[in-house]
Amino acid sequence: MTELSGGPALPQERRVVTAIPGPKSQELWARKQETVAAGVGAVLPVFVKRAGGGVLEDVDGNSLIDFGSGIAVTSVGNSAEAVVRRATAQLADFTHTCAMVTPYESYVEVCEQLAELTPGDHAKKSALFNSGAEAVENAVKIARAYTKRQAVVVFDHGYHGRTNLTMALTAKNMPYKHGFGPFAPEVYRVPLAYPYRWLTGPENCAQEAADQVITQITKQIGAENVAAIIIEPVLGEGGFIEPAKGFLPAIANFAKENGIVFVADEIQSGFCRTGQWFACEDEGVVPDLITTAKGIAGGLPLAAVTGRAEIMDAAHAGGLGGTYGGNPVACAAALGSIETMRELDLNAKAKHIEEVMKGRLNAMQEKYDIIGEVRGRGAMIAIELVKSGSKDPNPEATGALAKACHQEGLLVLTTGTFGNVLRFLPPLVIGDDLLNEGLDILEAAFGTL
């Protein structure tokens, strides 16, 4: 067997030996331009050779600090030992049979783990898929089958995927929706309790936003027509927005009172990312259905819809599935990922990351007035950048900061409806030395503006 070179054993150090991107990455980028569709872009065009812990090593020998985790996917670190061990053993046994043709135990084991970990003590069932968008789309199918209704309610700033239905659910036009319509019908968008940008102030946000949502649903759609309300407990692509406290419980209660399926989209915020197994636990919200993906399987493609057994069973036999959904290798990886999260107590580690990052970022906010807000939970932290003396979005500074960080060997991601949010998603296994070094680079980057 070939000796593994990445994973936890990779030296945990930043190392910049060429310009970024280096010459080998530039050569590979030129090859990519020839054969890969132009619509498939890259945040940072460096080509990764090895990764593990809190670093990414590129083909030129640079070692970058990873504040992205493949967009919250490699929460347990790249090539985590338990993920590699379980997936390798499964690869040697069989790679695929299709769970809808001849099933296997690991599919059932993942569903058992999801029933145990997700909020609520009611009977639960799951169905496994390949991607977050697939999970959300199937949650809509299940909710419609259960309620016999059609309308779906989503929120400003929300992101739910790139398929036709999930593009309709997603708020932001560019780059996710532009030019790709027409979109699926019976999708209705309502206001989000966005404290930083609520016109009458954050103290009024939860109640006023909930009142607006409920009025809009009852008067414009009809609660009796709504199959599902879908929301991210912490919004991802919208800018790591934490809805004002009290908003989520109010919407969940309204859904319950009106026979509407309440769906928590935890694709980016789930699996220890916010310091809890799932972000909706922060206010004790128990969703009817919960969608997961990203951090579930340590980098292998897997997604799930988990929920109340009676709702999950509403779809007819054969109505849910897909050729690769719940692939055995991905299921094995998920079991290894969950094992790692439990053994290393990655919820506690996420809370520690929050403490370190918010301490440093709040200090930066005092020095640089273009940091409008520091927000987020666990290892899902962001800063919203504005123009000095206002709350006007500052996407130019956001892009410049990201570029400066990249040049110094720190991978950061931008996000937000207005393109003015820097988001930080370090692997939950990152060491404090790397975490602080990355924050040092960020602070120095502010000095270049």
XYZ file of C-alpha atoms in Angstrom:
449
model
C 0.000 0.000 0.000
C 1.272 3.496 -0.883
C 2.340 5.460 2.181
C 0.005 8.337 2.893
C 1.722 11.727 2.678
C -1.051 14.120 3.686
C -3.508 14.120 6.553
C -2.633 14.819 10.187
C 1.044 13.929 9.672
C 1.594 16.837 7.273
C 3.878 19.474 8.854
C 1.652 22.134 10.389
C 3.458 25.190 9.160
C 2.979 28.048 6.726
C 5.619 28.055 4.031
C 5.768 30.471 1.103
C 8.574 29.604 -1.324
C 7.228 31.072 -4.583
C 4.827 33.748 -5.660
C 1.235 32.573 -5.155
C 0.195 31.080 -7.469
C 3.593 29.565 -8.293
C 4.864 28.503 -11.724
C 3.560 24.937 -11.568
C 0.127 26.113 -10.501
C 0.162 28.649 -13.327
C 0.982 25.890 -15.808
C -1.883 23.761 -14.494
C -4.218 26.750 -14.608
C -3.381 27.216 -18.288
C -4.229 23.543 -18.891
C -7.476 23.990 -16.980
C -8.437 26.931 -19.178
C -8.140 24.688 -22.213
C -10.377 21.839 -21.069
C -12.528 22.926 -18.101
C -15.674 24.977 -18.630
C -15.174 28.680 -17.904
C -18.092 28.626 -15.454
C -16.014 26.534 -13.056
C -13.884 29.162 -11.348
C -11.504 29.131 -8.386
C -11.109 31.399 -5.378
C -7.338 30.956 -5.453
C -5.746 29.226 -8.487
C -3.179 27.162 -6.611
C -3.274 23.433 -7.214
C -3.185 21.346 -4.069
C -0.920 18.320 -3.776
C -1.397 17.378 -0.118
C -3.502 18.631 2.772
C -4.082 17.865 6.426
C -4.731 19.487 9.764
C -4.825 23.216 9.126
C -2.695 23.432 5.963
C -2.859 22.990 2.205
C 0.366 22.211 0.333
C 0.457 23.143 -3.346
C 2.384 21.714 -6.280
C 5.042 24.432 -5.925
C 5.832 23.481 -2.328
C 3.958 26.338 -0.678
C 2.089 25.443 2.506
C -0.970 27.631 3.058
C -2.953 28.110 6.257
C -6.474 26.870 5.562
C -9.294 29.142 6.741
C -11.739 27.586 4.265
C -12.013 23.818 4.880
C -13.271 23.368 1.329
C -16.264 25.551 2.359
C -16.867 23.873 5.721
C -16.349 20.336 4.408
C -13.081 19.122 5.947
C -14.043 20.021 9.503
C -12.147 16.986 10.835
C -9.147 17.927 8.678
C -8.161 16.541 5.301
C -7.519 12.805 5.221
C -8.380 12.352 8.890
C -7.172 8.985 10.173
C -10.592 7.459 10.872
C -11.988 8.714 7.559
C -9.088 7.236 5.590
C -9.127 3.987 7.565
C -12.823 3.328 7.119
C -13.021 4.515 3.509
C -9.943 2.473 2.527
C -11.399 -0.684 4.048
C -14.653 -0.087 2.191
C -12.823 0.504 -1.102
C -11.204 -2.909 -0.731
C -14.570 -4.596 -0.146
C -16.718 -2.927 -2.821
C -17.146 0.555 -4.233
C -20.791 0.517 -5.297
C -23.881 -1.597 -5.604
C -26.555 1.151 -5.466
C -28.425 1.238 -2.178
C -31.709 1.039 -4.098
C -30.656 -2.260 -5.693
C -28.746 -4.179 -3.028
C -28.305 -2.229 0.245
C -25.463 -2.418 2.764
C -25.026 -1.873 6.485
C -23.082 1.402 6.405
C -26.065 3.231 4.883
C -28.176 2.099 7.834
C -25.408 2.988 10.307
C -25.200 6.563 8.998
C -28.971 6.929 9.338
C -28.772 5.566 12.897
C -26.104 8.133 13.746
C -28.204 10.937 12.249
C -31.222 9.858 14.286
C -29.114 10.029 17.433
C -27.309 13.304 16.728
C -30.014 15.541 15.254
C -32.227 17.591 17.600
C -35.347 16.089 19.179
C -36.203 12.773 20.828
C -38.968 11.823 18.388
C -38.732 8.858 15.996
C -36.572 9.837 13.009
C -35.674 8.482 9.621
C -33.207 9.619 6.957
C -32.533 9.368 3.247
C -29.028 9.832 1.829
C -27.997 11.771 -1.261
C -24.878 13.245 -2.902
C -24.961 16.996 -2.349
C -26.545 19.715 -0.281
C -28.700 20.869 -3.172
C -30.040 17.338 -3.591
C -30.859 17.173 0.098
C -32.783 20.449 0.023
C -34.637 19.477 -3.129
C -35.654 16.171 -1.585
C -36.750 17.902 1.607
C -39.170 19.911 -0.529
C -40.413 16.735 -2.197
C -40.985 15.083 1.166
C -42.746 18.131 2.621
C -45.046 18.372 -0.385
C -45.865 14.676 -0.216
C -46.662 14.968 3.496
C -48.724 18.174 3.449
C -50.313 17.823 -0.005
C -49.422 21.495 -0.470
C -47.108 23.196 -2.953
C -45.804 26.572 -1.727
C -42.300 26.863 -0.247
C -41.170 29.852 1.819
C -37.520 30.932 1.966
C -35.680 34.002 3.232
C -33.742 37.013 2.024
C -29.983 36.300 1.862
C -30.560 32.531 1.868
C -28.559 30.032 -0.188
C -29.766 26.504 -0.863
C -28.024 25.225 -3.998
C -27.503 25.360 -7.750
C -30.118 22.961 -9.180
C -33.175 24.514 -10.806
C -35.371 24.278 -7.713
C -32.631 25.287 -5.292
C -31.649 28.237 -7.486
C -35.244 29.401 -7.076
C -34.828 28.997 -3.302
C -31.519 30.906 -3.318
C -31.718 34.688 -2.939
C -28.543 35.956 -4.608
C -28.565 36.434 -8.368
C -24.860 36.603 -9.240
C -23.198 34.176 -9.678
C -25.761 31.526 -8.719
C -28.845 32.358 -10.789
C -27.914 34.897 -13.440
C -28.953 33.749 -16.911
C -30.144 30.307 -15.794
C -33.919 30.838 -15.514
C -36.808 30.287 -15.651
C -36.900 28.806 -12.189
C -39.255 26.474 -10.375
C -42.598 28.023 -9.347
C -44.364 28.259 -5.980
C -41.337 29.684 -4.161
C -41.899 32.765 -1.970
C -39.225 34.924 -0.312
C -39.749 36.737 2.993
C -37.603 39.066 5.161
C -34.791 37.804 7.367
C -34.029 39.084 10.865
C -30.601 40.529 9.954
C -29.657 42.475 13.106
C -26.796 44.535 11.691
C -28.916 45.888 8.840
C -32.359 46.056 10.488
C -33.584 49.619 9.949
C -35.076 50.157 13.418
C -32.113 48.587 15.202
C -31.069 45.092 16.312
C -33.157 45.308 19.485
C -36.358 45.387 17.394
C -35.214 42.948 14.755
C -36.558 39.586 15.934
C -40.106 40.660 16.695
C -40.554 43.007 13.744
C -39.068 40.536 11.262
C -41.198 37.659 12.587
C -44.313 39.825 12.377
C -43.497 40.765 8.783
C -42.872 37.147 7.803
C -46.077 35.880 9.373
C -48.148 38.686 7.844
C -46.636 38.129 4.432
C -47.274 34.390 4.545
C -50.839 34.664 5.808
C -51.895 37.559 3.554
C -49.958 36.951 0.352
C -49.560 33.162 0.181
C -51.991 31.633 2.649
C -50.529 29.502 5.418
C -52.802 26.658 4.351
C -50.974 26.553 1.000
C -47.442 26.323 2.423
C -45.708 22.937 2.412
C -42.393 24.035 3.906
C -40.490 26.931 5.430
C -36.743 26.523 4.817
C -34.065 28.500 6.640
C -30.369 28.271 7.480
C -30.006 28.689 11.265
C -26.798 30.566 10.487
C -26.820 31.784 6.910
C -23.797 30.758 4.855
C -23.433 32.400 1.449
C -25.640 35.261 2.624
C -22.848 36.433 4.910
C -22.742 34.249 8.043
C -25.789 36.071 9.352
C -27.112 34.982 12.742
C -30.853 35.702 12.789
C -31.809 37.821 15.784
C -32.482 35.760 18.908
C -36.121 34.754 19.089
C -36.722 34.860 15.346
C -36.126 31.165 14.613
C -38.352 29.931 17.475
C -41.124 32.309 16.376
C -41.048 31.026 12.802
C -40.829 27.393 13.937
C -43.852 27.892 16.220
C -45.823 29.519 13.411
C -45.008 26.562 11.163
C -46.138 24.083 13.808
C -49.412 25.933 14.417
C -50.214 25.886 10.710
C -49.168 22.377 9.721
C -46.140 23.622 7.791
C -42.961 21.510 7.664
C -40.104 23.506 9.233
C -36.823 22.677 7.491
C -33.441 23.630 8.956
C -30.803 23.794 6.231
C -27.694 22.867 8.230
C -25.542 22.025 5.235
C -22.862 24.602 6.103
C -23.565 25.067 9.822
C -23.925 21.427 10.868
C -21.599 18.831 12.385
C -19.827 20.792 15.139
C -19.142 23.812 12.947
C -20.852 26.273 15.331
C -19.805 24.538 18.554
C -22.920 22.368 18.654
C -23.790 19.379 16.530
C -26.334 21.596 14.777
C -26.751 25.363 14.896
C -30.518 25.241 15.526
C -29.785 23.765 18.965
C -28.619 27.200 20.128
C -32.229 28.294 20.724
C -33.689 24.856 21.293
C -35.349 24.725 17.879
C -36.309 21.196 16.820
C -36.904 21.133 13.055
C -39.295 18.745 11.353
C -36.644 18.064 8.710
C -32.946 18.870 8.724
C -30.681 18.830 5.673
C -26.978 18.041 6.017
C -23.952 17.620 3.742
C -20.506 19.322 3.677
C -18.956 18.345 7.055
C -20.743 14.990 7.246
C -18.127 12.823 5.501
C -14.707 14.432 5.795
C -14.549 15.432 2.138
C -16.443 12.665 0.373
C -19.763 13.503 -1.312
C -22.660 12.666 0.969
C -25.824 14.466 2.051
C -28.920 13.618 4.039
C -32.459 14.589 4.886
C -33.354 13.575 8.436
C -36.660 14.156 10.122
C -39.803 13.015 11.832
C -40.510 9.454 10.793
C -44.100 10.148 9.776
C -42.997 12.996 7.493
C -40.065 11.093 6.008
C -42.358 8.139 5.252
C -44.813 10.290 3.289
C -42.995 9.730 0.007
C -44.013 6.558 -1.813
C -41.607 3.617 -2.167
C -39.121 4.399 -4.926
C -39.856 8.125 -4.732
C -36.560 8.940 -3.046
C -33.069 7.899 -4.056
C -30.487 8.202 -6.788
C -27.799 6.017 -8.296
C -24.982 7.239 -6.057
C -26.971 8.432 -3.032
C -25.421 6.987 0.125
C -22.433 5.528 -1.723
C -20.748 2.931 0.542
C -17.327 4.627 0.511
C -18.907 7.972 1.406
C -20.933 6.302 4.166
C -17.779 4.734 5.584
C -16.105 8.150 5.507
C -19.077 9.692 7.327
C -18.811 7.123 10.097
C -15.102 7.955 10.382
C -15.849 11.663 10.430
C -18.453 11.307 13.202
C -16.055 9.056 15.133
C -13.412 11.786 14.940
C -15.839 14.492 16.037
C -16.815 12.479 19.087
C -13.296 11.379 20.072
C -11.719 14.833 19.708
C -14.758 16.700 21.078
C -14.781 19.021 18.104
C -17.723 20.976 19.494
C -15.454 22.144 22.296
C -12.687 22.844 19.782
C -15.056 24.975 17.690
C -15.949 27.025 20.763
C -12.267 27.527 21.496
C -11.681 28.701 17.920
C -14.515 31.196 18.364
C -12.953 32.538 21.543
C -9.572 33.029 19.877
C -10.906 34.470 16.636
C -13.475 36.832 18.141
C -10.954 38.120 20.653
C -8.537 39.013 17.873
C -11.176 40.263 15.426
C -12.910 42.465 17.992
C -9.553 44.076 18.729
C -9.075 44.689 15.005
C -12.543 46.251 14.821
C -11.473 48.830 17.389
C -8.541 49.802 15.159
C -10.208 49.653 11.755
C -13.608 51.278 11.360
C -14.264 49.488 8.081
C -15.062 46.376 10.143
C -18.765 46.966 10.618
C -19.494 43.759 12.528
C -17.778 40.659 13.849
C -20.231 37.769 14.005
C -20.759 34.035 13.882
C -20.441 31.068 16.200
C -17.859 28.374 16.699
C -15.544 28.055 13.718
C -18.072 29.824 11.480
C -16.919 33.429 11.947
C -17.113 36.472 9.681
C -16.447 40.180 9.477
C -18.682 42.492 7.473
C -16.721 45.304 5.840
C -18.204 48.752 5.275
C -17.084 52.157 4.098
C -15.709 54.369 6.855
C -18.374 56.200 8.795
C -21.292 54.288 7.315
C -22.851 50.877 6.853
C -22.434 51.010 3.085
C -21.017 47.668 1.876
C -17.316 47.696 0.964
C -16.707 44.811 -1.444
C -13.564 46.514 -2.772
C -11.823 46.327 0.596
C -13.068 42.768 1.031
C -11.494 41.668 -2.236
C -8.266 43.512 -1.499
C -7.961 41.919 1.939
C -8.572 38.451 0.536
C -5.920 38.993 -2.143
C -3.395 40.254 0.405
C -4.008 37.232 2.632
C -3.646 34.846 -0.287
C -0.295 36.337 -1.256
C 0.993 35.685 2.263
C -0.171 32.079 2.350
C -3.537 32.377 4.107
C -6.595 31.008 2.320
C -9.696 33.055 3.155
C -13.106 33.176 1.485
C -15.411 36.068 0.670
C -19.195 35.891 0.814
C -22.343 37.919 1.453
C -25.225 39.297 -0.564
C -23.217 42.490 -1.073
C -19.849 40.745 -1.520
C -18.491 42.508 1.559
C -17.989 39.704 4.056
C -14.795 37.798 4.840
C -15.714 34.391 6.256
C -13.480 32.085 8.227
C -14.038 28.317 8.276
C -10.840 26.755 9.622
C -10.719 22.999 10.132
C -11.801 22.224 13.673
C -8.476 20.446 14.239
C -6.337 23.499 13.436
C -3.680 24.302 16.017
C -3.575 27.571 17.924
C -0.217 28.508 16.393
C -1.607 28.376 12.865
C -4.848 30.030 13.901
C -3.032 32.996 15.426
C -0.536 33.203 12.583
C -3.437 33.413 10.141
C -4.991 36.210 12.189
C -1.611 37.990 12.239
C -1.604 37.892 8.432
C -5.148 39.242 8.310
C -4.290 42.095 10.673
C -1.234 42.990 8.623
C -3.398 42.986 5.496
C -5.582 45.734 6.998
C -2.468 47.862 7.181
C -2.078 47.658 3.390
C -5.464 49.208 2.592
